Amino acid sequence: MLEIRSLRYQVPEEGGTTLGILNDVSLTIGDGSLVVVTGPNGGGKTTLAKAVMGLVTPTSGQILWNGTDVTHMSITERARQGISYGFQQPPRFKGLKVRDLLCLAAGREDLATEDACQYLTKVGLCAHDYIDREVDASLSGGEVKRIEIATILARNSGLMIFDEPEAGIDLWSFAKLTETFRAIHAKRKATLMIISHQERIIDLADEIVLIEDGKVARHGPKDEIFPLILERTSTGCTYLSQEVDKA
Ligand SMILES: Nc1ncnc2c1ncn2[C@@H]1O[C@H](COP(=O)(O)OP(=O)(O)OP(=O)(O)O)[C@@H](O)[C@H]1O
Ligand SMILES: [Mg+2]
């Protein structure tokens, strides 16, 4: 279970004031569930995910994974605890091949080509065309994004966080990816936290978390929250919490 307790992340602003990026976020995500985190641009979704992975140090609050307080652990320690995060904008690794990244992620130097290729297939990549490619600037944005998602799959972590996995991905690969998420979820062995604006990903969710202005504006079962979001977006409104409150 992932428990986020009263998490705050503040950054200094010019003039000595502070800007609250995460403002008292509390959230519990049950084992084996698929939770989609959505909300307006700049609401704090990526910052929240980075705080869970240890890429951002919160100002206050606690993060517990399976009862262990990971708030002050390094990224490597959290990875050992079974947390992984796929970046919204994945980095490139000049000099490393796709095969190397997958071996590192799986923690197996001897990862068979066939097994490595299987992860690429799950994200819609024609595995043999990519396995020996360098993860450098020669790869397109959608290719590097899918390779990053494949490495998260290879990690096989207990908590997998994907940050807008749909970004830059073509329709065919997206369909494959959606199926992959569905299959992982069906086994109920991993907890999935997927940051997304995509209706078809939201549709996979057990629960939806709406993050806005650095706060949890709404959190509940998909069937309860999704209609509110759809209604607000179809009428041209943002999914502001005050607007939802009036619904
Ligand atoms: N270190 C920082 N210093 C100043 N502002 C920051 C910092 N980190 C994040 N922000 C701001 O915090 C807000 C939340 O950013 P974040 O990337 O978490 O949003 P998001 O919900 O993921 O948005 P999107 O849907 O566009 O990906 C944004 O306004 C961003 O500019
Ligand atoms: Mg983001």
mmCIF file of C-alpha atoms and ligand atoms in Angstrom:
data_model
loop_
_atom_site.group_PDB
_atom_site.id
_atom_site.type_symbol
_atom_site.label_atom_id
_atom_site.label_comp_id
_atom_site.label_asym_id
_atom_site.label_seq_id
_atom_site.Cartn_x
_atom_site.Cartn_y
_atom_site.Cartn_z
ATOM 1 C CA MET A 1 0.000 0.000 0.000
ATOM 2 C CA LEU A 2 1.195 3.501 -0.796
ATOM 3 C CA GLU A 3 0.394 6.118 1.823
ATOM 4 C CA ILE A 4 1.120 9.773 1.241
ATOM 5 C CA ARG A 5 0.582 11.850 4.340
ATOM 6 C CA SER A 6 0.238 15.649 4.362
ATOM 7 C CA LEU A 7 2.881 16.101 1.688
ATOM 8 C CA ARG A 8 4.077 19.624 0.993
ATOM 9 C CA TYR A 9 6.636 20.842 -1.495
ATOM 10 C CA GLN A 10 7.467 24.514 -1.424
ATOM 11 C CA VAL A 11 10.027 26.396 -3.481
ATOM 12 C CA PRO A 12 11.460 29.837 -2.712
ATOM 13 C CA GLU A 13 10.284 32.722 -4.853
ATOM 14 C CA GLU A 14 11.860 36.071 -5.542
ATOM 15 C CA GLY A 15 11.145 38.505 -2.730
ATOM 16 C CA GLY A 16 11.551 35.868 -0.014
ATOM 17 C CA THR A 17 8.102 34.289 -0.349
ATOM 18 C CA THR A 18 7.490 30.603 -0.972
ATOM 19 C CA LEU A 19 5.464 28.950 -3.687
ATOM 20 C CA GLY A 20 3.455 25.867 -2.731
ATOM 21 C CA ILE A 21 3.664 23.225 -5.456
ATOM 22 C CA LEU A 22 2.211 20.447 -3.297
ATOM 23 C CA ASN A 23 -0.089 21.693 -0.566
ATOM 24 C CA ASP A 24 -0.938 19.052 2.009
ATOM 25 C CA VAL A 25 -1.472 16.068 -0.267
ATOM 26 C CA SER A 26 -2.751 12.945 1.471
ATOM 27 C CA LEU A 27 -3.522 9.845 -0.512
ATOM 28 C CA THR A 28 -3.745 6.099 -0.007
ATOM 29 C CA ILE A 29 -3.424 3.652 -2.871
ATOM 30 C CA GLY A 30 -4.291 0.038 -2.147
ATOM 31 C CA ASP A 31 -2.242 -2.963 -3.241
ATOM 32 C CA GLY A 32 -2.892 -4.159 -6.753
ATOM 33 C CA SER A 33 -5.050 -1.213 -7.705
ATOM 34 C CA LEU A 34 -4.784 0.923 -10.799
ATOM 35 C CA VAL A 35 -5.129 4.581 -9.955
ATOM 36 C CA VAL A 36 -5.150 7.296 -12.585
ATOM 37 C CA VAL A 37 -3.947 10.707 -11.465
ATOM 38 C CA THR A 38 -5.295 13.473 -13.644
ATOM 39 C CA GLY A 39 -6.000 17.193 -13.535
ATOM 40 C CA PRO A 40 -5.051 20.469 -15.169
ATOM 41 C CA ASN A 41 -1.552 21.236 -16.447
ATOM 42 C CA GLY A 42 0.689 22.533 -13.708
ATOM 43 C CA GLY A 43 -1.473 21.034 -10.951
ATOM 44 C CA GLY A 44 1.401 19.117 -9.354
ATOM 45 C CA LYS A 45 1.003 15.547 -10.708
ATOM 46 C CA THR A 46 4.598 15.095 -11.881
ATOM 47 C CA THR A 47 5.941 16.708 -8.704
ATOM 48 C CA LEU A 48 3.910 14.252 -6.642
ATOM 49 C CA ALA A 49 5.231 11.284 -8.629
ATOM 50 C CA LYS A 50 8.805 12.570 -8.361
ATOM 51 C CA ALA A 51 8.393 12.983 -4.605
ATOM 52 C CA VAL A 52 7.321 9.328 -4.339
ATOM 53 C CA MET A 53 10.357 8.247 -6.400
ATOM 54 C CA GLY A 54 12.738 10.493 -4.446
ATOM 55 C CA LEU A 55 13.544 12.860 -7.303
ATOM 56 C CA VAL A 56 12.035 15.764 -5.364
ATOM 57 C CA THR A 57 12.542 16.251 -1.613
ATOM 58 C CA PRO A 58 9.300 17.288 0.059
ATOM 59 C CA THR A 59 9.305 20.177 2.504
ATOM 60 C CA SER A 60 7.206 18.157 4.953
ATOM 61 C CA GLY A 61 4.993 15.108 5.116
ATOM 62 C CA GLN A 62 5.557 11.386 4.802
ATOM 63 C CA ILE A 63 5.570 8.705 2.146
ATOM 64 C CA LEU A 64 5.094 5.095 3.201
ATOM 65 C CA TRP A 65 5.334 2.111 0.919
ATOM 66 C CA ASN A 66 4.145 -1.192 2.359
ATOM 67 C CA GLY A 67 4.395 0.328 5.824
ATOM 68 C CA THR A 68 8.025 1.446 5.394
ATOM 69 C CA ASP A 69 8.747 5.160 5.632
ATOM 70 C CA VAL A 70 10.634 5.914 2.398
ATOM 71 C CA THR A 71 10.467 9.716 2.731
ATOM 72 C CA HIS A 72 14.182 10.085 3.353
ATOM 73 C CA MET A 73 15.423 7.201 1.255
ATOM 74 C CA SER A 74 17.526 7.696 -1.873
ATOM 75 C CA ILE A 75 16.162 6.874 -5.324
ATOM 76 C CA THR A 76 18.232 3.669 -5.370
ATOM 77 C CA GLU A 77 16.885 2.562 -1.989
ATOM 78 C CA ARG A 78 13.331 3.238 -3.115
ATOM 79 C CA ALA A 79 13.952 1.255 -6.299
ATOM 80 C CA ARG A 80 15.134 -1.632 -4.095
ATOM 81 C CA GLN A 81 11.914 -1.281 -2.106
ATOM 82 C CA GLY A 82 10.025 -1.826 -5.352
ATOM 83 C CA ILE A 83 9.161 1.663 -6.587
ATOM 84 C CA SER A 84 9.730 2.702 -10.193
ATOM 85 C CA TYR A 85 8.873 5.831 -12.174
ATOM 86 C CA GLY A 86 8.711 6.449 -15.908
ATOM 87 C CA PHE A 87 9.443 10.079 -16.716
ATOM 88 C CA GLN A 88 7.014 12.344 -18.541
ATOM 89 C CA GLN A 89 10.006 13.343 -20.673
ATOM 90 C CA PRO A 90 12.436 10.435 -20.538
ATOM 91 C CA PRO A 91 16.181 11.093 -20.609
ATOM 92 C CA ARG A 92 18.397 9.656 -23.338
ATOM 93 C CA PHE A 93 21.498 7.641 -22.566
ATOM 94 C CA LYS A 94 24.209 8.159 -25.155
ATOM 95 C CA GLY A 95 26.474 5.123 -25.310
ATOM 96 C CA LEU A 96 23.898 2.742 -23.878
ATOM 97 C CA LYS A 97 21.915 0.384 -26.048
ATOM 98 C CA VAL A 98 18.274 -0.533 -25.529
ATOM 99 C CA ARG A 99 19.444 -4.038 -24.582
ATOM 100 C CA ASP A 100 21.747 -2.584 -21.859
ATOM 101 C CA LEU A 101 18.927 -0.515 -20.372
ATOM 102 C CA LEU A 102 16.600 -3.510 -20.254
ATOM 103 C CA CYS A 103 19.310 -5.692 -18.629
ATOM 104 C CA LEU A 104 19.940 -2.978 -16.017
ATOM 105 C CA ALA A 105 16.218 -2.597 -15.358
ATOM 106 C CA ALA A 106 15.667 -6.341 -15.034
ATOM 107 C CA GLY A 107 18.768 -6.590 -12.830
ATOM 108 C CA ARG A 108 20.074 -9.398 -15.038
ATOM 109 C CA GLU A 109 23.215 -9.067 -17.103
ATOM 110 C CA ASP A 110 22.381 -12.345 -18.784
ATOM 111 C CA LEU A 111 18.862 -11.295 -19.834
ATOM 112 C CA ALA A 112 18.155 -13.350 -22.948
ATOM 113 C CA THR A 113 17.470 -11.430 -26.160
ATOM 114 C CA GLU A 114 14.110 -13.126 -26.379
ATOM 115 C CA ASP A 115 13.130 -11.889 -22.880
ATOM 116 C CA ALA A 116 14.410 -8.373 -23.555
ATOM 117 C CA CYS A 117 12.457 -8.282 -26.807
ATOM 118 C CA GLN A 118 9.281 -9.326 -25.039
ATOM 119 C CA TYR A 119 9.247 -6.014 -23.099
ATOM 120 C CA LEU A 120 9.618 -4.014 -26.307
ATOM 121 C CA THR A 121 6.781 -5.923 -27.942
ATOM 122 C CA LYS A 122 4.539 -4.972 -24.992
ATOM 123 C CA VAL A 123 4.925 -1.310 -25.901
ATOM 124 C CA GLY A 124 4.351 -1.872 -29.592
ATOM 125 C CA LEU A 125 7.981 -1.761 -30.751
ATOM 126 C CA CYS A 126 9.243 -4.194 -33.345
ATOM 127 C CA ALA A 127 11.790 -5.617 -30.917
ATOM 128 C CA HIS A 128 14.562 -6.801 -33.240
ATOM 129 C CA ASP A 129 14.719 -3.386 -34.931
ATOM 130 C CA TYR A 130 15.409 -1.657 -31.614
ATOM 131 C CA ILE A 131 17.256 -3.999 -29.286
ATOM 132 C CA ASP A 132 20.712 -2.907 -30.483
ATOM 133 C CA ARG A 133 19.893 0.763 -31.058
ATOM 134 C CA GLU A 134 21.633 3.342 -28.898
ATOM 135 C CA VAL A 135 19.278 5.334 -26.637
ATOM 136 C CA ASP A 136 20.542 8.623 -28.037
ATOM 137 C CA ALA A 137 19.163 11.552 -29.999
ATOM 138 C CA SER A 138 18.676 9.367 -33.082
ATOM 139 C CA LEU A 139 15.518 7.896 -31.514
ATOM 140 C CA SER A 140 12.252 9.760 -31.971
ATOM 141 C CA GLY A 141 10.323 11.108 -28.962
ATOM 142 C CA GLY A 142 7.691 8.357 -29.190
ATOM 143 C CA GLU A 143 10.362 5.657 -29.530
ATOM 144 C CA VAL A 144 12.310 6.804 -26.481
ATOM 145 C CA LYS A 145 9.100 7.108 -24.479
ATOM 146 C CA ARG A 146 8.109 3.537 -25.310
ATOM 147 C CA ILE A 147 11.612 2.219 -24.544
ATOM 148 C CA GLU A 148 11.428 3.901 -21.145
ATOM 149 C CA ILE A 149 8.049 2.279 -20.464
ATOM 150 C CA ALA A 150 9.555 -1.093 -21.483
ATOM 151 C CA THR A 151 12.326 -0.615 -18.887
ATOM 152 C CA ILE A 152 9.726 0.030 -16.178
ATOM 153 C CA LEU A 153 7.968 -3.185 -17.211
ATOM 154 C CA ALA A 154 11.322 -5.017 -17.026
ATOM 155 C CA ARG A 155 11.837 -3.768 -13.457
ATOM 156 C CA ASN A 156 8.677 -5.587 -12.484
ATOM 157 C CA SER A 157 8.313 -3.343 -9.411
ATOM 158 C CA GLY A 158 5.564 -3.526 -6.837
ATOM 159 C CA LEU A 159 4.698 0.110 -7.517
ATOM 160 C CA MET A 160 4.932 1.325 -11.098
ATOM 161 C CA ILE A 161 4.365 5.010 -11.733
ATOM 162 C CA PHE A 162 3.903 6.120 -15.331
ATOM 163 C CA ASP A 163 3.864 9.814 -16.147
ATOM 164 C CA GLU A 164 1.672 10.451 -19.196
ATOM 165 C CA PRO A 165 2.585 7.200 -20.939
ATOM 166 C CA GLU A 166 0.394 8.261 -23.871
ATOM 167 C CA ALA A 167 2.513 11.340 -24.673
ATOM 168 C CA GLY A 168 3.805 11.250 -28.241
ATOM 169 C CA ILE A 169 2.728 7.662 -28.818
ATOM 170 C CA ASP A 170 0.928 6.662 -32.010
ATOM 171 C CA LEU A 171 -2.547 5.123 -31.952
ATOM 172 C CA TRP A 172 -1.373 1.556 -32.671
ATOM 173 C CA SER A 173 1.276 1.545 -29.972
ATOM 174 C CA PHE A 174 -1.146 3.221 -27.604
ATOM 175 C CA ALA A 175 -3.641 0.388 -28.085
ATOM 176 C CA LYS A 176 -0.873 -2.124 -27.321
ATOM 177 C CA LEU A 177 0.169 -0.158 -24.248
ATOM 178 C CA THR A 178 -3.387 0.027 -22.942
ATOM 179 C CA GLU A 179 -3.634 -3.754 -23.291
ATOM 180 C CA THR A 180 -0.350 -4.135 -21.402
ATOM 181 C CA PHE A 181 -1.629 -2.015 -18.505
ATOM 182 C CA ARG A 182 -4.851 -3.989 -18.475
ATOM 183 C CA ALA A 183 -2.941 -7.295 -18.355
ATOM 184 C CA ILE A 184 -0.651 -6.140 -15.516
ATOM 185 C CA HIS A 185 -3.652 -4.931 -13.580
ATOM 186 C CA ALA A 186 -5.570 -8.171 -14.124
ATOM 187 C CA LYS A 187 -2.841 -10.069 -12.244
ATOM 188 C CA ARG A 188 -3.203 -7.670 -9.276
ATOM 189 C CA LYS A 189 0.459 -8.204 -8.384
ATOM 190 C CA ALA A 190 1.596 -4.627 -8.935
ATOM 191 C CA THR A 191 0.122 -1.293 -7.942
ATOM 192 C CA LEU A 192 -0.168 1.074 -10.877
ATOM 193 C CA MET A 193 -0.239 4.847 -10.545
ATOM 194 C CA ILE A 194 -0.703 6.295 -14.011
ATOM 195 C CA ILE A 195 -0.680 10.030 -14.596
ATOM 196 C CA SER A 196 -2.812 10.611 -17.649
ATOM 197 C CA HIS A 197 -5.170 12.910 -19.501
ATOM 198 C CA GLN A 198 -6.311 10.101 -21.795
ATOM 199 C CA GLU A 199 -9.871 8.852 -21.607
ATOM 200 C CA ARG A 200 -8.917 5.288 -22.543
ATOM 201 C CA ILE A 201 -6.372 5.114 -19.741
ATOM 202 C CA ILE A 202 -8.744 6.748 -17.261
ATOM 203 C CA ASP A 203 -11.232 4.062 -18.264
ATOM 204 C CA LEU A 204 -8.853 1.361 -16.940
ATOM 205 C CA ALA A 205 -8.780 2.887 -13.472
ATOM 206 C CA ASP A 206 -10.230 1.524 -10.256
ATOM 207 C CA GLU A 207 -9.910 4.996 -8.769
ATOM 208 C CA ILE A 208 -9.271 8.489 -10.069
ATOM 209 C CA VAL A 209 -7.329 11.163 -8.238
ATOM 210 C CA LEU A 210 -7.860 14.718 -9.385
ATOM 211 C CA ILE A 211 -4.900 16.951 -8.544
ATOM 212 C CA GLU A 212 -5.348 20.672 -8.828
ATOM 213 C CA ASP A 213 -3.371 23.566 -7.378
ATOM 214 C CA GLY A 214 -1.131 21.100 -5.564
ATOM 215 C CA LYS A 215 -4.070 19.506 -3.744
ATOM 216 C CA VAL A 216 -6.243 16.437 -4.069
ATOM 217 C CA ALA A 217 -9.406 18.034 -5.418
ATOM 218 C CA ARG A 218 -11.215 14.704 -5.771
ATOM 219 C CA HIS A 219 -10.399 11.039 -5.135
ATOM 220 C CA GLY A 220 -12.824 8.208 -5.562
ATOM 221 C CA PRO A 221 -13.988 5.268 -7.657
ATOM 222 C CA LYS A 222 -13.802 5.783 -11.413
ATOM 223 C CA ASP A 223 -17.553 5.502 -11.821
ATOM 224 C CA GLU A 224 -18.024 8.401 -9.437
ATOM 225 C CA ILE A 225 -15.284 10.778 -10.618
ATOM 226 C CA PHE A 226 -15.106 10.107 -14.370
ATOM 227 C CA PRO A 227 -18.642 11.375 -15.168
ATOM 228 C CA LEU A 228 -17.854 14.625 -13.349
ATOM 229 C CA ILE A 229 -14.702 15.102 -15.404
ATOM 230 C CA LEU A 230 -16.486 14.287 -18.667
ATOM 231 C CA GLU A 231 -19.300 16.680 -17.894
ATOM 232 C CA ARG A 232 -16.931 19.509 -17.067
ATOM 233 C CA THR A 233 -14.731 18.988 -20.115
ATOM 234 C CA SER A 234 -17.685 18.701 -22.500
ATOM 235 C CA THR A 235 -19.094 21.997 -21.281
ATOM 236 C CA GLY A 236 -15.711 23.635 -21.780
ATOM 237 C CA CYS A 237 -15.113 24.076 -18.065
ATOM 238 C CA THR A 238 -11.940 22.952 -16.433
ATOM 239 C CA TYR A 239 -12.355 20.345 -13.732
ATOM 240 C CA LEU A 240 -11.937 22.912 -10.984
ATOM 241 C CA SER A 241 -12.900 21.597 -7.569
ATOM 242 C CA GLN A 242 -15.334 24.452 -6.970
ATOM 243 C CA GLU A 243 -17.009 23.617 -10.278
ATOM 244 C CA VAL A 244 -17.216 19.949 -9.318
ATOM 245 C CA ASP A 245 -18.611 20.923 -5.928
ATOM 246 C CA LYS A 246 -21.507 22.668 -7.615
ATOM 247 C CA ALA A 247 -22.350 19.550 -9.670
HETATM 248 N N1 LIG B 1 11.410 23.508 -8.850
HETATM 249 C C1 LIG B 1 10.375 24.266 -9.209
HETATM 250 N N2 LIG B 1 10.439 25.618 -9.102
HETATM 251 C C2 LIG B 1 9.373 26.388 -9.438
HETATM 252 N N3 LIG B 1 8.216 25.901 -9.907
HETATM 253 C C3 LIG B 1 8.116 24.569 -10.038
HETATM 254 C C4 LIG B 1 9.169 23.682 -9.704
HETATM 255 N N4 LIG B 1 8.770 22.408 -9.937
HETATM 256 C C5 LIG B 1 7.511 22.512 -10.406
HETATM 257 N N5 LIG B 1 7.132 23.805 -10.480
HETATM 258 C C6 LIG B 1 5.800 24.300 -10.891
HETATM 259 O O1 LIG B 1 4.866 23.540 -10.162
HETATM 260 C C7 LIG B 1 3.695 23.334 -10.920
HETATM 261 C C8 LIG B 1 3.386 21.854 -10.966
HETATM 262 O O2 LIG B 1 4.273 21.219 -11.875
HETATM 263 P P1 LIG B 1 4.085 19.709 -12.319
HETATM 264 O O3 LIG B 1 5.129 19.419 -13.342
HETATM 265 O O4 LIG B 1 4.063 18.859 -11.125
HETATM 266 O O5 LIG B 1 2.635 19.786 -12.974
HETATM 267 P P2 LIG B 1 1.784 18.665 -13.720
HETATM 268 O O6 LIG B 1 0.497 18.540 -12.995
HETATM 269 O O7 LIG B 1 2.609 17.444 -13.894
HETATM 270 O O8 LIG B 1 1.485 19.340 -15.131
HETATM 271 P P3 LIG B 1 1.371 18.718 -16.623
HETATM 272 O O9 LIG B 1 -0.033 18.169 -16.753
HETATM 273 O O10 LIG B 1 1.578 19.878 -17.515
HETATM 274 O O11 LIG B 1 2.440 17.679 -16.792
HETATM 275 C C9 LIG B 1 3.938 23.980 -12.262
HETATM 276 O O12 LIG B 1 3.353 25.260 -12.267
HETATM 277 C C10 LIG B 1 5.451 24.066 -12.345
HETATM 278 O O13 LIG B 1 5.860 25.130 -13.137
HETATM 279 MG MG MG B 2 3.395 16.452 -15.500
#
